[in-house]
Amino acid sequence: MHVSITHDPGPLRVTRPKSLPPDVADFTGRDEEVEGIEGISVRRRGSTVAVISGKPGVGKTSLAVRVAHRIESHFPDGVLYTDLRGVQPEPPGPAEIAGRLLHALGVPDDEIPADVHLRLDVYRRRTSELTLLIVLDNAADERQVRPLLVSGPDSRVLVTSRNKLAGLESAHRFDLETFPTRTSLEFLRNVTGRRFEGRDAQAALTVVEHCGHLPLALRIAAHRMLSHRGLRIADLAAELQNEHHRLEALAAGDLAVRKAFNLSYRKLGKGCKNAFRALSHVPASDFGPGICGALTGAGDAQSARTLRKLAEANLIEPSAVPGRYKFHDLLKEFAREKARKEPAAESSAGTRRMMLWLQHSALRAQFRIAGVFEVEQPAGSGAAMPSMEAALTWVEHELENAVAALCASESLGHPTDPVPLALSLCVVCETVGRWDEWATVCEAGLKASAGEGAAGLRAAFLAGKANIARYRREFAPALAYANQAYAEARTAQEPLLIADAGNLLGCVLRDTGRHDEGLPLLLQSLEIFERHEVKHEVGKVLYNLGTVHRASGELDQAIAYFTRDLAVCIETSDEAGAAETLNTLALTYTEMGRADEAEELQRQSLTRFSRIGNPYKVSMVLNDLALTLRRQGRHQEALALHTEDVEICRSVEHVSGEAVAHGNAAEVLLLLGRHREAADRAELAQARFAELGDEQRLAEAVVSHAPILFKDGRVEEAETKAAWAIEVLARFGDEKKIAATHQVLAFEYGERGMWQKSLDHAEESLRDGGRVLSAYARAASCLLGIRAAVRLGRDDQARRHRELLRDIHAEDPAVDLPLAEDLAL
């Protein structure tokens, strides 16, 4: 068999070729990328490939041309450029491109074989003998690029592509992002030659934001200003405000953002095109395979592959969470344009599937996170949640989409009833501590349940608003919402709704010190829930009854209620409820002087809340555990917890919690002898509460500050502030805190030998037998009273306090106080 071999005349000797396009005169930014590409192109030995990828219009070609002009002197055999036209329906193959490059190198036509394989062989041999810089612009895929890579000594290939070319071997990758704001404004100034000052500066900022900081869009905006001298930057900013006409506005001559996007879109397969359009209906900022599958009707595995393909085409981009993606703003509007052109039935079917997926997923998350019970749902009707961790991950990733979809339900044409989604989201948001989203959900739920016959639903959402206000310590609106919820429940005439609303109203009345009004409502709710055997609701009422008895100083009754509630929470798998009860039970033990038992319960509570991921509850338990450690004299450990609490509160902008942590840290710092730091923290706590307008917490912070003022010798100031605090606490009916304040003053006056005042405040703390205080605290007040009475020679008063002390010890032998030493005072 005769084989014809093309004659190879040896190394080329031609004029050094250079076929680069002109450098971009107004090139802006990209310093890091320029330096990186230059570094591997000039300072490395051996052939090198750099791939510059990114979304349409991000400036890939401009960067490649800029770098090529800067480094061309390092390539004595030439600098070649060719457009691979990768976005065309049928881009040229590598053999055609190789022929083009061989022509540029001066190879005669008769020495370029027609056979594609032989042509590529000649290309490889010729380029292997040269030191070249080759720019392969606008590549379609790896198959088009791979045969064109060269192996010549110190040759370089710069490849640009809208695709990531992830399969290309041994390539250095530079994936371009849009400009930061400062660079966007600089680019706009460079292209227009204008400086934007005063109102124009704000208009310029609006323009670059609406351009999405995309270089192509910015260039078009600048060219429009240059070609229409009467067009002001403010006019352009106003025109770009309308997102539905934004793509239309971003066109100038043959430059158009829509055109650039469309070149990439038409290269997609049918499935990817369908997904790209459907994803424009995602209501929030990012998405994953689950919601993509709901919109398209595909499974999770297929959806994950589709998302990867769209990301490789740079039509979507990875978000901060691995496996999830987001749109550039202009690409999302382009996707919406495409979606608006598809049949209405197809679009509405996708949004309906998405809403149902979110609804069923939220219900599953509610059951996994809050426990209680679970209902059967159709297979594949929502995200799989085999565990609480899976449910919490879903909430972290999809809560924003669920809330946004709920709010957009009306604009989507009400594809499903939004109320079930709102009800589930209320429970989820409360459990994980997402207060802002919870408030949004309650408003959307109230709007959706505005018609007749929906009083029960309105009661549920009003209850949510009341609880949000309670958590934010806004008790006046909390009481108003709770009363409205109770009224709506009575209108509905459903016993369980009445019990639920009565339980809430009883809680708010308890919060505001109106225990006598709240207790009958709580007992009524308990009777109804027990009669209907609604165990998880029984547990909630038991908890609230426990808190009422604890506030009244009836600690044994409180513990009995809390213990029953804890058993219910465990039985119903209510992880959050169990964590809450463990901590409150621990606080009750602490008040009884049983700090070791309290610490163990609080650490269990902290573990549970940390697992759930509710930062507000974690903050609460850290604070309470620190107080328990203080009772054990472990002040350094307590201070560390208060410091950690401050950081957690700052991370979620929980100003009230941060102030509480500062106030308690001040008390510990005083105990550690770090007086100046204690004063600073105490003042910071008071300033925070004053800003919030939270008089009750401010009063508590003032009481905590009193010992520091006494230490400074500012006794009169301490007296004045303490009197104000007692007055405020009285308005809130907080008898326990009032008694504790008198106890603090009794101690501080006694330390300074002001015995009459010490005795007066000790007796005030024991008013009505001091029943609002724990046995441990009452015993401490008795000791203070005995000491002051002895110093004043008031034998009758000293004897009365001794008798009360014996009664306390007889009532609760756990109060182990050195009575003989105390009597000797």
Tab-separated table of N, CA, C and O in Angstrom, residues 675 706-718 752:
chain	number	residue	atom	x	y	z
A	675	HIS	N	-12.203	46.532	88.246
A	675	HIS	CA	-13.232	47.527	88.524
A	675	HIS	C	-13.510	48.436	87.333
A	675	HIS	O	-14.672	48.715	86.982
A	706	ALA	N	-25.280	49.239	90.490
A	706	ALA	CA	-25.228	49.844	91.833
A	706	ALA	C	-23.982	49.452	92.630
A	706	ALA	O	-23.329	50.323	93.226
A	707	PRO	N	-23.581	48.171	92.681
A	707	PRO	CA	-22.377	47.824	93.439
A	707	PRO	C	-21.126	48.552	92.937
A	707	PRO	O	-20.228	48.886	93.723
A	708	ILE	N	-21.059	48.796	91.631
A	708	ILE	CA	-19.906	49.512	91.079
A	708	ILE	C	-19.913	50.958	91.562
A	708	ILE	O	-18.864	51.516	91.916
A	709	LEU	N	-21.081	51.573	91.583
A	709	LEU	CA	-21.193	52.952	92.074
A	709	LEU	C	-20.817	53.027	93.548
A	709	LEU	O	-20.133	53.971	93.985
A	710	PHE	N	-21.273	52.051	94.329
A	710	PHE	CA	-20.885	52.015	95.749
A	710	PHE	C	-19.363	51.897	95.874
A	710	PHE	O	-18.741	52.566	96.703
A	711	LYS	N	-18.778	51.065	95.041
A	711	LYS	CA	-17.326	50.860	95.081
A	711	LYS	C	-16.594	52.158	94.772
A	711	LYS	O	-15.527	52.438	95.318
A	712	ASP	N	-17.185	52.976	93.882
A	712	ASP	CA	-16.596	54.261	93.524
A	712	ASP	C	-16.851	55.340	94.574
A	712	ASP	O	-16.385	56.474	94.418
A	713	GLY	N	-17.637	55.004	95.587
A	713	GLY	CA	-17.992	56.003	96.595
A	713	GLY	C	-19.128	56.911	96.165
A	713	GLY	O	-19.405	57.922	96.810
A	714	ARG	N	-19.821	56.560	95.068
A	714	ARG	CA	-20.919	57.392	94.562
A	714	ARG	C	-22.236	56.864	95.141
A	714	ARG	O	-23.141	56.402	94.429
A	715	VAL	N	-22.328	56.939	96.460
A	715	VAL	CA	-23.444	56.317	97.174
A	715	VAL	C	-24.767	56.991	96.834
A	715	VAL	O	-25.780	56.330	96.582
A	716	GLU	N	-24.785	58.325	96.830
A	716	GLU	CA	-26.041	59.029	96.545
A	716	GLU	C	-26.543	58.723	95.140
A	716	GLU	O	-27.750	58.546	94.914
A	717	GLU	N	-25.626	58.659	94.177
A	717	GLU	CA	-26.022	58.325	92.811
A	717	GLU	C	-26.595	56.916	92.745
A	717	GLU	O	-27.614	56.667	92.076
A	718	ALA	N	-25.958	55.985	93.487
A	718	ALA	CA	-26.457	54.607	93.526
A	718	ALA	C	-27.858	54.569	94.133
A	718	ALA	O	-28.737	53.859	93.631
A	752	ARG	N	-20.531	49.118	104.106
A	752	ARG	CA	-20.033	50.458	104.454
A	752	ARG	C	-20.435	50.878	105.861
A	752	ARG	O	-20.309	52.044	106.241
